[in-house]
PDB file of C-alpha atoms in Angstrom:
ATOM      1  CA  MET A   4      54.792 -31.419   0.472  1.00  0.00           C
ATOM      2  CA  ALA A   5      56.925 -33.532   2.765  1.00  0.00           C
ATOM      3  CA  ASP A   6      58.322 -30.425   4.445  1.00  0.00           C
ATOM      4  CA  VAL A   7      54.865 -29.031   4.991  1.00  0.00           C
ATOM      5  CA  ALA A   8      53.599 -32.312   6.389  1.00  0.00           C
ATOM      6  CA  SER A   9      56.552 -32.619   8.728  1.00  0.00           C
ATOM      7  CA  ARG A  10      56.022 -29.212  10.343  1.00  0.00           C
ATOM      8  CA  PRO A  11      54.360 -29.242  13.753  1.00  0.00           C
ATOM      9  CA  SER A  12      50.930 -27.682  13.624  1.00  0.00           C
ATOM     10  CA  ASP A  13      49.931 -24.796  15.834  1.00  0.00           C
ATOM     11  CA  HIS A  14      47.639 -27.119  17.777  1.00  0.00           C
ATOM     12  CA  SER A  15      50.583 -29.273  18.791  1.00  0.00           C
ATOM     13  CA  LEU A  16      51.854 -26.449  20.979  1.00  0.00           C
ATOM     14  CA  GLY A  17      49.398 -27.406  23.646  1.00  0.00           C
ATOM     15  CA  ARG A  18      49.811 -31.184  23.342  1.00  0.00           C
ATOM     16  CA  PRO A  19      51.960 -33.218  25.725  1.00  0.00           C
ATOM     17  CA  GLY A  20      55.470 -33.330  24.401  1.00  0.00           C
ATOM     18  CA  GLY A  21      55.037 -30.102  22.394  1.00  0.00           C
ATOM     19  CA  PRO A  22      57.091 -26.921  22.869  1.00  0.00           C
ATOM     20  CA  ALA A  23      54.686 -25.619  25.519  1.00  0.00           C
ATOM     21  CA  SER A  24      55.131 -28.671  27.753  1.00  0.00           C
ATOM     22  CA  ARG A  25      58.808 -29.405  27.405  1.00  0.00           C
ATOM     23  CA  TYR A  26      59.514 -27.854  30.819  1.00  0.00           C
ATOM     24  CA  SER A  27      58.533 -29.699  33.968  1.00  0.00           C
ATOM     25  CA  ARG A  28      56.190 -28.079  36.436  1.00  0.00           C
ATOM     26  CA  ALA A  29      58.952 -27.744  39.016  1.00  0.00           C
ATOM     27  CA  LEU A  30      61.250 -26.007  36.540  1.00  0.00           C
ATOM     28  CA  SER A  31      58.444 -23.678  35.459  1.00  0.00           C
ATOM     29  CA  PHE A  32      57.774 -22.660  39.063  1.00  0.00           C
ATOM     30  CA  SER A  33      61.486 -22.143  39.669  1.00  0.00           C
ATOM     31  CA  LEU A  34      61.644 -19.818  36.657  1.00  0.00           C
ATOM     32  CA  ILE A  35      58.723 -17.646  37.732  1.00  0.00           C
ATOM     33  CA  GLY A  36      59.575 -17.937  41.439  1.00  0.00           C
ATOM     34  CA  PRO A  37      61.837 -14.850  41.590  1.00  0.00           C
ATOM     35  CA  LEU A  38      59.183 -12.729  39.860  1.00  0.00           C
ATOM     36  CA  LEU A  39      56.483 -13.948  42.236  1.00  0.00           C
ATOM     37  CA  LEU A  40      58.752 -13.275  45.214  1.00  0.00           C
ATOM     38  CA  LEU A  41      59.478  -9.771  43.976  1.00  0.00           C
ATOM     39  CA  LEU A  42      55.746  -9.158  43.475  1.00  0.00           C
ATOM     40  CA  LEU A  43      55.009 -10.435  46.968  1.00  0.00           C
ATOM     41  CA  VAL A  44      57.733  -8.446  48.736  1.00  0.00           C
ATOM     42  CA  GLY A  45      57.557  -5.262  46.656  1.00  0.00           C
ATOM     43  CA  PHE A  46      53.818  -4.961  46.084  1.00  0.00           C
ATOM     44  CA  LEU A  47      51.475  -7.258  48.005  1.00  0.00           C
ATOM     45  CA  TYR A  48      53.203  -7.046  51.395  1.00  0.00           C
ATOM     46  CA  PRO A  49      53.369  -3.208  51.472  1.00  0.00           C
ATOM     47  CA  ILE A  50      49.695  -2.961  50.492  1.00  0.00           C
ATOM     48  CA  ALA A  51      48.730  -5.474  53.180  1.00  0.00           C
ATOM     49  CA  ALA A  52      50.797  -3.519  55.703  1.00  0.00           C
ATOM     50  CA  LEU A  53      49.039  -0.281  54.694  1.00  0.00           C
ATOM     51  CA  ILE A  54      45.606  -1.842  55.100  1.00  0.00           C
ATOM     52  CA  LYS A  55      46.562  -3.284  58.485  1.00  0.00           C
ATOM     53  CA  LEU A  56      47.974   0.053  59.641  1.00  0.00           C
ATOM     54  CA  SER A  57      44.817   1.887  58.596  1.00  0.00           C
ATOM     55  CA  LEU A  58      42.490  -0.546  60.390  1.00  0.00           C
ATOM     56  CA  PHE A  59      44.371  -1.822  63.438  1.00  0.00           C
ATOM     57  CA  THR A  60      45.795   0.858  65.765  1.00  0.00           C
ATOM     58  CA  PRO A  61      46.260  -1.572  67.579  1.00  0.00           C
ATOM     59  CA  ALA A  62      42.669  -2.861  67.679  1.00  0.00           C
ATOM     60  CA  LEU A  63      40.178  -2.725  64.833  1.00  0.00           C
ATOM     61  CA  ASP A  64      39.342   0.954  64.342  1.00  0.00           C
ATOM     62  CA  PHE A  65      37.692   2.806  61.435  1.00  0.00           C
ATOM     63  CA  THR A  66      38.488   6.284  62.750  1.00  0.00           C
ATOM     64  CA  ALA A  67      40.797   7.127  59.861  1.00  0.00           C
ATOM     65  CA  TYR A  68      38.165   6.207  57.278  1.00  0.00           C
ATOM     66  CA  ARG A  69      35.415   8.068  59.130  1.00  0.00           C
ATOM     67  CA  LYS A  70      37.673  11.117  59.183  1.00  0.00           C
ATOM     68  CA  ILE A  71      37.884  11.040  55.390  1.00  0.00           C
ATOM     69  CA  ILE A  72      34.115  10.756  55.007  1.00  0.00           C
ATOM     70  CA  GLU A  73      33.068  13.207  57.704  1.00  0.00           C
ATOM     71  CA  GLN A  74      35.408  16.072  56.759  1.00  0.00           C
ATOM     72  CA  PRO A  75      34.498  17.617  53.378  1.00  0.00           C
ATOM     73  CA  ILE A  76      38.029  18.880  52.718  1.00  0.00           C
ATOM     74  CA  TYR A  77      39.357  15.354  52.258  1.00  0.00           C
ATOM     75  CA  LEU A  78      36.533  14.365  49.939  1.00  0.00           C
ATOM     76  CA  SER A  79      37.252  17.545  47.990  1.00  0.00           C
ATOM     77  CA  VAL A  80      40.918  16.574  47.674  1.00  0.00           C
ATOM     78  CA  MET A  81      39.903  13.113  46.455  1.00  0.00           C
ATOM     79  CA  ALA A  82      37.514  14.550  43.884  1.00  0.00           C
ATOM     80  CA  ARG A  83      40.135  17.055  42.695  1.00  0.00           C
ATOM     81  CA  THR A  84      42.722  14.297  42.316  1.00  0.00           C
ATOM     82  CA  PHE A  85      40.462  12.165  40.117  1.00  0.00           C
ATOM     83  CA  ARG A  86      39.333  15.196  38.136  1.00  0.00           C
ATOM     84  CA  ILE A  87      42.916  16.214  37.404  1.00  0.00           C
ATOM     85  CA  ALA A  88      43.923  12.622  36.562  1.00  0.00           C
ATOM     86  CA  LEU A  89      40.990  12.247  34.168  1.00  0.00           C
ATOM     87  CA  SER A  90      41.675  15.636  32.570  1.00  0.00           C
ATOM     88  CA  VAL A  91      45.353  14.772  32.086  1.00  0.00           C
ATOM     89  CA  THR A  92      44.428  11.409  30.552  1.00  0.00           C
ATOM     90  CA  ILE A  93      41.986  12.994  28.111  1.00  0.00           C
ATOM     91  CA  ALA A  94      44.427  15.767  27.178  1.00  0.00           C
ATOM     92  CA  SER A  95      47.231  13.247  26.683  1.00  0.00           C
ATOM     93  CA  PHE A  96      45.028  11.166  24.388  1.00  0.00           C
ATOM     94  CA  VAL A  97      43.851  14.163  22.354  1.00  0.00           C
ATOM     95  CA  LEU A  98      47.424  15.389  21.893  1.00  0.00           C
ATOM     96  CA  GLY A  99      49.150  12.013  21.739  1.00  0.00           C
ATOM     97  CA  TYR A 100      47.003  10.081  19.275  1.00  0.00           C
ATOM     98  CA  PRO A 101      47.668  12.387  16.287  1.00  0.00           C
ATOM     99  CA  VAL A 102      51.402  12.297  17.085  1.00  0.00           C
ATOM    100  CA  ALA A 103      51.392   8.497  17.260  1.00  0.00           C
ATOM    101  CA  LEU A 104      49.385   8.320  14.026  1.00  0.00           C
ATOM    102  CA  ALA A 105      51.861  10.598  12.265  1.00  0.00           C
ATOM    103  CA  MET A 106      54.800   8.570  13.597  1.00  0.00           C
ATOM    104  CA  ALA A 107      53.212   5.314  12.386  1.00  0.00           C
ATOM    105  CA  SER A 108      52.845   6.717   8.875  1.00  0.00           C
ATOM    106  CA  LEU A 109      56.525   7.654   8.614  1.00  0.00           C
ATOM    107  CA  LYS A 110      59.139   5.502   6.967  1.00  0.00           C
ATOM    108  CA  ARG A 111      61.389   3.388   9.134  1.00  0.00           C
ATOM    109  CA  ARG A 112      64.276   5.875   9.474  1.00  0.00           C
ATOM    110  CA  LEU A 113      62.078   8.897  10.127  1.00  0.00           C
ATOM    111  CA  ALA A 114      59.948   6.861  12.533  1.00  0.00           C
ATOM    112  CA  ALA A 115      63.118   5.942  14.463  1.00  0.00           C
ATOM    113  CA  VAL A 116      64.039   9.645  14.722  1.00  0.00           C
ATOM    114  CA  ALA A 117      60.548  10.553  15.936  1.00  0.00           C
ATOM    115  CA  THR A 118      60.599   7.719  18.478  1.00  0.00           C
ATOM    116  CA  ALA A 119      63.994   8.888  19.735  1.00  0.00           C
ATOM    117  CA  ALA A 120      62.576  12.390  20.218  1.00  0.00           C
ATOM    118  CA  VAL A 121      59.734  10.965  22.319  1.00  0.00           C
ATOM    119  CA  PHE A 122      62.188   8.906  24.373  1.00  0.00           C
ATOM    120  CA  ILE A 123      64.366  11.960  24.993  1.00  0.00           C
ATOM    121  CA  ALA A 124      61.319  13.741  26.423  1.00  0.00           C
ATOM    122  CA  LEU A 125      60.548  10.649  28.492  1.00  0.00           C
ATOM    123  CA  TRP A 126      64.072  10.430  29.874  1.00  0.00           C
ATOM    124  CA  SER A 127      64.201  14.098  30.885  1.00  0.00           C
ATOM    125  CA  PRO A 128      63.891  14.459  34.677  1.00  0.00           C
ATOM    126  CA  VAL A 129      60.408  15.348  35.881  1.00  0.00           C
ATOM    127  CA  LEU A 130      61.852  17.975  38.211  1.00  0.00           C
ATOM    128  CA  VAL A 131      63.549  19.764  35.308  1.00  0.00           C
ATOM    129  CA  ARG A 132      60.413  19.771  33.189  1.00  0.00           C
ATOM    130  CA  SER A 133      58.322  21.038  36.086  1.00  0.00           C
ATOM    131  CA  TYR A 134      60.736  23.912  36.739  1.00  0.00           C
ATOM    132  CA  ALA A 135      60.671  24.699  33.024  1.00  0.00           C
ATOM    133  CA  TRP A 136      56.925  25.312  33.273  1.00  0.00           C
ATOM    134  CA  ILE A 137      57.515  27.605  36.244  1.00  0.00           C
ATOM    135  CA  VAL A 138      59.914  29.667  34.110  1.00  0.00           C
ATOM    136  CA  LEU A 139      57.376  29.799  31.288  1.00  0.00           C
ATOM    137  CA  LEU A 140      54.221  30.540  33.285  1.00  0.00           C
ATOM    138  CA  GLN A 141      55.341  32.678  36.223  1.00  0.00           C
ATOM    139  CA  ARG A 142      54.292  36.305  36.545  1.00  0.00           C
ATOM    140  CA  ASN A 143      57.453  37.584  34.838  1.00  0.00           C
ATOM    141  CA  GLY A 144      57.855  34.469  32.760  1.00  0.00           C
ATOM    142  CA  VAL A 145      58.252  33.968  29.039  1.00  0.00           C
ATOM    143  CA  VAL A 146      54.541  33.687  28.225  1.00  0.00           C
ATOM    144  CA  ASN A 147      53.496  36.842  30.073  1.00  0.00           C
ATOM    145  CA  ASN A 148      56.421  38.819  28.639  1.00  0.00           C
ATOM    146  CA  VAL A 149      55.549  37.791  25.078  1.00  0.00           C
ATOM    147  CA  LEU A 150      51.866  38.623  25.539  1.00  0.00           C
ATOM    148  CA  GLN A 151      52.734  42.036  26.986  1.00  0.00           C
ATOM    149  CA  GLN A 152      55.187  42.813  24.194  1.00  0.00           C
ATOM    150  CA  LEU A 153      52.533  41.936  21.617  1.00  0.00           C
ATOM    151  CA  GLY A 154      50.084  44.250  23.363  1.00  0.00           C
ATOM    152  CA  LEU A 155      47.567  41.491  24.051  1.00  0.00           C
ATOM    153  CA  ILE A 156      47.540  42.081  27.826  1.00  0.00           C
ATOM    154  CA  GLU A 157      48.341  45.061  30.045  1.00  0.00           C
ATOM    155  CA  ALA A 158      49.069  43.233  33.302  1.00  0.00           C
ATOM    156  CA  PRO A 159      50.608  39.785  33.780  1.00  0.00           C
ATOM    157  CA  LEU A 160      48.145  36.922  33.929  1.00  0.00           C
ATOM    158  CA  LYS A 161      48.073  34.372  36.740  1.00  0.00           C
ATOM    159  CA  LEU A 162      49.096  31.322  34.735  1.00  0.00           C
ATOM    160  CA  ILE A 163      50.726  29.285  37.487  1.00  0.00           C
ATOM    161  CA  TYR A 164      49.815  27.888  40.897  1.00  0.00           C
ATOM    162  CA  ASN A 165      46.366  26.826  39.766  1.00  0.00           C
ATOM    163  CA  GLU A 166      44.672  23.667  38.534  1.00  0.00           C
ATOM    164  CA  GLY A 167      45.101  24.537  34.870  1.00  0.00           C
ATOM    165  CA  ALA A 168      48.868  24.816  35.245  1.00  0.00           C
ATOM    166  CA  VAL A 169      48.975  21.457  37.035  1.00  0.00           C
ATOM    167  CA  ILE A 170      47.024  19.774  34.226  1.00  0.00           C
ATOM    168  CA  LEU A 171      49.229  21.377  31.585  1.00  0.00           C
ATOM    169  CA  ALA A 172      52.504  20.386  33.244  1.00  0.00           C
ATOM    170  CA  MET A 173      51.352  16.856  34.055  1.00  0.00           C
ATOM    171  CA  THR A 174      50.133  16.349  30.485  1.00  0.00           C
ATOM    172  CA  HIS A 175      53.555  17.378  29.212  1.00  0.00           C
ATOM    173  CA  VAL A 176      55.249  14.876  31.536  1.00  0.00           C
ATOM    174  CA  LEU A 177      52.887  11.963  30.815  1.00  0.00           C
ATOM    175  CA  LEU A 178      52.440  12.481  27.071  1.00  0.00           C
ATOM    176  CA  PRO A 179      55.146   9.926  26.091  1.00  0.00           C
ATOM    177  CA  PHE A 180      53.314   7.256  28.100  1.00  0.00           C
ATOM    178  CA  MET A 181      50.328   7.801  25.814  1.00  0.00           C
ATOM    179  CA  ILE A 182      52.214   8.137  22.528  1.00  0.00           C
ATOM    180  CA  LEU A 183      54.404   5.033  22.716  1.00  0.00           C
ATOM    181  CA  PRO A 184      51.709   2.362  23.338  1.00  0.00           C
ATOM    182  CA  ILE A 185      49.444   3.846  20.663  1.00  0.00           C
ATOM    183  CA  PHE A 186      52.371   4.040  18.238  1.00  0.00           C
ATOM    184  CA  ALA A 187      53.182   0.375  18.862  1.00  0.00           C
ATOM    185  CA  ALA A 188      49.547  -0.616  18.285  1.00  0.00           C
ATOM    186  CA  LEU A 189      49.309   1.434  15.071  1.00  0.00           C
ATOM    187  CA  ARG A 190      52.552  -0.018  13.688  1.00  0.00           C
ATOM    188  CA  SER A 191      51.197  -3.533  14.192  1.00  0.00           C
ATOM    189  CA  ILE A 192      48.117  -2.902  12.013  1.00  0.00           C
ATOM    190  CA  PRO A 193      48.663  -4.368   8.514  1.00  0.00           C
ATOM    191  CA  GLN A 194      48.339  -1.639   5.910  1.00  0.00           C
ATOM    192  CA  GLU A 195      46.514  -4.122   3.685  1.00  0.00           C
ATOM    193  CA  TYR A 196      43.423  -3.698   5.863  1.00  0.00           C
ATOM    194  CA  VAL A 197      43.222   0.008   5.155  1.00  0.00           C
ATOM    195  CA  CYS A 198      44.013  -0.518   1.466  1.00  0.00           C
ATOM    196  CA  ALA A 199      41.250  -3.122   1.227  1.00  0.00           C
ATOM    197  CA  ALA A 200      38.753  -0.752   2.847  1.00  0.00           C
ATOM    198  CA  ARG A 201      39.741   2.060   0.475  1.00  0.00           C
ATOM    199  CA  SER A 202      39.453  -0.246  -2.527  1.00  0.00           C
ATOM    200  CA  LEU A 203      35.923  -1.184  -1.451  1.00  0.00           C
ATOM    201  CA  GLY A 204      34.861   2.450  -1.525  1.00  0.00           C
ATOM    202  CA  ALA A 205      35.523   3.662   2.008  1.00  0.00           C
ATOM    203  CA  GLY A 206      36.923   7.159   2.345  1.00  0.00           C
ATOM    204  CA  ALA A 207      39.910   8.070   4.464  1.00  0.00           C
ATOM    205  CA  THR A 208      37.730   9.041   7.427  1.00  0.00           C
ATOM    206  CA  MET A 209      35.590   5.900   7.249  1.00  0.00           C
ATOM    207  CA  ALA A 210      38.660   3.669   6.910  1.00  0.00           C
ATOM    208  CA  PHE A 211      40.155   5.314   9.986  1.00  0.00           C
ATOM    209  CA  LEU A 212      36.965   4.965  12.037  1.00  0.00           C
ATOM    210  CA  ARG A 213      36.217   1.365  10.985  1.00  0.00           C
ATOM    211  CA  ILE A 214      39.737  -0.067  10.722  1.00  0.00           C
ATOM    212  CA  THR A 215      42.537   1.972  12.302  1.00  0.00           C
ATOM    213  CA  LEU A 216      40.800   3.268  15.410  1.00  0.00           C
ATOM    214  CA  PRO A 217      39.258  -0.051  16.565  1.00  0.00           C
ATOM    215  CA  LEU A 218      42.490  -1.976  15.980  1.00  0.00           C
ATOM    216  CA  SER A 219      44.479   0.635  17.916  1.00  0.00           C
ATOM    217  CA  LEU A 220      42.289   0.321  21.018  1.00  0.00           C
ATOM    218  CA  PRO A 221      44.755  -1.952  22.865  1.00  0.00           C
ATOM    219  CA  GLY A 222      47.350   0.829  22.649  1.00  0.00           C
ATOM    220  CA  ILE A 223      44.781   3.423  23.695  1.00  0.00           C
ATOM    221  CA  PHE A 224      43.824   1.260  26.677  1.00  0.00           C
ATOM    222  CA  ALA A 225      47.446   0.831  27.752  1.00  0.00           C
ATOM    223  CA  GLY A 226      48.205   4.538  27.355  1.00  0.00           C
ATOM    224  CA  CYS A 227      45.082   5.675  29.206  1.00  0.00           C
ATOM    225  CA  VAL A 228      45.650   3.282  32.093  1.00  0.00           C
ATOM    226  CA  MET A 229      49.301   4.286  32.498  1.00  0.00           C
ATOM    227  CA  CYS A 230      48.551   8.012  32.307  1.00  0.00           C
ATOM    228  CA  PHE A 231      45.621   7.784  34.702  1.00  0.00           C
ATOM    229  CA  ILE A 232      47.432   5.687  37.299  1.00  0.00           C
ATOM    230  CA  LEU A 233      50.590   7.803  37.141  1.00  0.00           C
ATOM    231  CA  ALA A 234      48.523  11.004  37.362  1.00  0.00           C
ATOM    232  CA  LEU A 235      46.762   9.754  40.497  1.00  0.00           C
ATOM    233  CA  GLY A 236      50.079   9.346  42.294  1.00  0.00           C
ATOM    234  CA  PHE A 237      51.892  12.406  40.955  1.00  0.00           C
ATOM    235  CA  TYR A 238      53.725  14.349  43.641  1.00  0.00           C
ATOM    236  CA  ILE A 239      56.524  16.571  42.316  1.00  0.00           C
ATOM    237  CA  THR A 240      54.734  18.469  39.548  1.00  0.00           C
ATOM    238  CA  PRO A 241      51.573  19.398  41.531  1.00  0.00           C
ATOM    239  CA  ALA A 242      53.749  20.414  44.484  1.00  0.00           C
ATOM    240  CA  LEU A 243      55.840  22.769  42.318  1.00  0.00           C
ATOM    241  CA  VAL A 244      53.340  24.088  39.781  1.00  0.00           C
ATOM    242  CA  GLY A 245      50.187  23.955  41.891  1.00  0.00           C
ATOM    243  CA  GLY A 246      49.303  26.058  44.874  1.00  0.00           C
ATOM    244  CA  PRO A 247      47.474  25.466  48.165  1.00  0.00           C
ATOM    245  CA  GLY A 248      44.211  25.341  46.240  1.00  0.00           C
ATOM    246  CA  THR A 249      45.369  22.406  44.122  1.00  0.00           C
ATOM    247  CA  LEU A 250      46.202  19.963  46.911  1.00  0.00           C
ATOM    248  CA  ILE A 251      45.923  16.369  45.682  1.00  0.00           C
ATOM    249  CA  VAL A 252      45.973  13.012  47.450  1.00  0.00           C
ATOM    250  CA  ALA A 253      49.691  12.272  46.968  1.00  0.00           C
ATOM    251  CA  THR A 254      50.671  15.610  48.506  1.00  0.00           C
ATOM    252  CA  LEU A 255      48.147  15.116  51.308  1.00  0.00           C
ATOM    253  CA  ILE A 256      49.561  11.663  52.093  1.00  0.00           C
ATOM    254  CA  GLY A 257      53.069  13.111  52.224  1.00  0.00           C
ATOM    255  CA  GLN A 258      51.960  15.832  54.631  1.00  0.00           C
ATOM    256  CA  GLN A 259      50.166  13.380  56.911  1.00  0.00           C
ATOM    257  CA  ALA A 260      53.082  10.939  56.976  1.00  0.00           C
ATOM    258  CA  THR A 261      56.078  13.294  57.230  1.00  0.00           C
ATOM    259  CA  VAL A 262      54.743  16.476  58.810  1.00  0.00           C
ATOM    260  CA  LEU A 263      51.804  15.466  61.034  1.00  0.00           C
ATOM    261  CA  LEU A 264      53.073  11.897  61.595  1.00  0.00           C
ATOM    262  CA  ASP A 265      49.517  10.566  61.313  1.00  0.00           C
ATOM    263  CA  TRP A 266      50.471   7.245  59.759  1.00  0.00           C
ATOM    264  CA  PRO A 267      47.057   5.502  60.147  1.00  0.00           C
ATOM    265  CA  PHE A 268      45.323   8.341  58.317  1.00  0.00           C
ATOM    266  CA  ALA A 269      47.993   8.373  55.598  1.00  0.00           C
ATOM    267  CA  ALA A 270      47.574   4.590  55.260  1.00  0.00           C
ATOM    268  CA  ALA A 271      43.796   4.988  54.955  1.00  0.00           C
ATOM    269  CA  LEU A 272      44.224   7.559  52.189  1.00  0.00           C
ATOM    270  CA  SER A 273      46.670   5.267  50.411  1.00  0.00           C
ATOM    271  CA  THR A 274      44.310   2.294  50.706  1.00  0.00           C
ATOM    272  CA  ILE A 275      41.404   4.246  49.242  1.00  0.00           C
ATOM    273  CA  LEU A 276      43.638   5.444  46.419  1.00  0.00           C
ATOM    274  CA  VAL A 277      44.738   1.874  45.620  1.00  0.00           C
ATOM    275  CA  ILE A 278      41.161   0.573  45.636  1.00  0.00           C
ATOM    276  CA  ALA A 279      39.971   3.449  43.465  1.00  0.00           C
ATOM    277  CA  THR A 280      42.845   2.867  41.049  1.00  0.00           C
ATOM    278  CA  LEU A 281      42.037  -0.834  40.666  1.00  0.00           C
ATOM    279  CA  THR A 282      38.374   0.027  40.160  1.00  0.00           C
ATOM    280  CA  MET A 283      39.165   2.518  37.423  1.00  0.00           C
ATOM    281  CA  VAL A 284      41.441  -0.002  35.691  1.00  0.00           C
ATOM    282  CA  LEU A 285      38.577  -2.497  35.632  1.00  0.00           C
ATOM    283  CA  VAL A 286      36.242   0.188  34.288  1.00  0.00           C
ATOM    284  CA  PHE A 287      38.733   1.052  31.519  1.00  0.00           C
ATOM    285  CA  ARG A 288      39.131  -2.642  30.741  1.00  0.00           C
ATOM    286  CA  LYS A 289      35.391  -3.219  30.534  1.00  0.00           C
ATOM    287  CA  ALA A 290      34.817  -0.143  28.387  1.00  0.00           C
ATOM    288  CA  PHE A 291      37.522  -0.990  25.850  1.00  0.00           C
ATOM    289  CA  SER A 292      36.682  -4.713  25.779  1.00  0.00           C
ATOM    290  CA  MET A 293      33.359  -3.864  24.131  1.00  0.00           C
ATOM    291  CA  SER A 294      35.312  -3.186  20.925  1.00  0.00           C
ATOM    292  CA  LYS A 295      36.061  -6.017  18.507  1.00  0.00           C
ATOM    293  CA  GLY A 296      39.514  -4.542  17.978  1.00  0.00           C
ATOM    294  CA  PHE A 297      40.311  -4.889  21.667  1.00  0.00           C
ATOM    295  CA  ALA A 298      38.696  -8.303  22.009  1.00  0.00           C
ATOM    296  CA  SER A 299      40.807  -9.615  19.157  1.00  0.00           C
ATOM    297  CA  VAL A 300      43.944  -9.518  21.288  1.00  0.00           C
ATOM    298  CA  ASP A 301      42.470 -11.685  24.064  1.00  0.00           C
TER     299      ASP A 301
END
């Protein structure tokens, strides 16, 4: 009893003199100072410079933004970029959630092997994986040769240099970013919750829908946000696997900045992409926060 009474309670963490207040304010700021400086120099300053470049050339001018609105081709590129990013996110979730669920149900050693396999795919260079899809999907590639040998097709199919090939290749590249956060969220769910639901008469499907799925929403949120944001800024894979008809914003920005040297217009495209990305993150956050499973981590 004496040991129990002598332990500091959880509420004492926030009291003066507790573990949370043992550092002075000056020391706390000195500890987080390098991170704040890195955030300022590596993130906030470049974004501010982009916004300034898109608006002041040298005086206040909205020509670059009017160009995006007035010319339908740029709005079409924007819409295609968000459509591909959303499709890749949905495909990654549909394919990644069952894999993460299977990994979470494995024993420790087998789970470590499965996690290593996912990390190996994550560490593989994007350029190599993109070229692998070119080998598989090209006119004389592996897929067309197999289909012809099986007699399923007479002439090679056009499987590459289209939007479907871009979505497929990008999903393959971004799948680990969906699997790992969901796997971490599933592993943190106590199995006693599911056992309690089953003992109270819930079936396997009901236990999954009422217990496992809601409690895994933080991992789903993290995976969806990472996949969506990374898909919006993808450059290498769409440039290699896609064709002229699958131009996306990242490729368009590269062309404007390096080929046409229209830096204000490239900055305007980048600014719109950043604003749209932040908006979509807030939308994801609001949608997932409606779940009790997600709200429990706040």
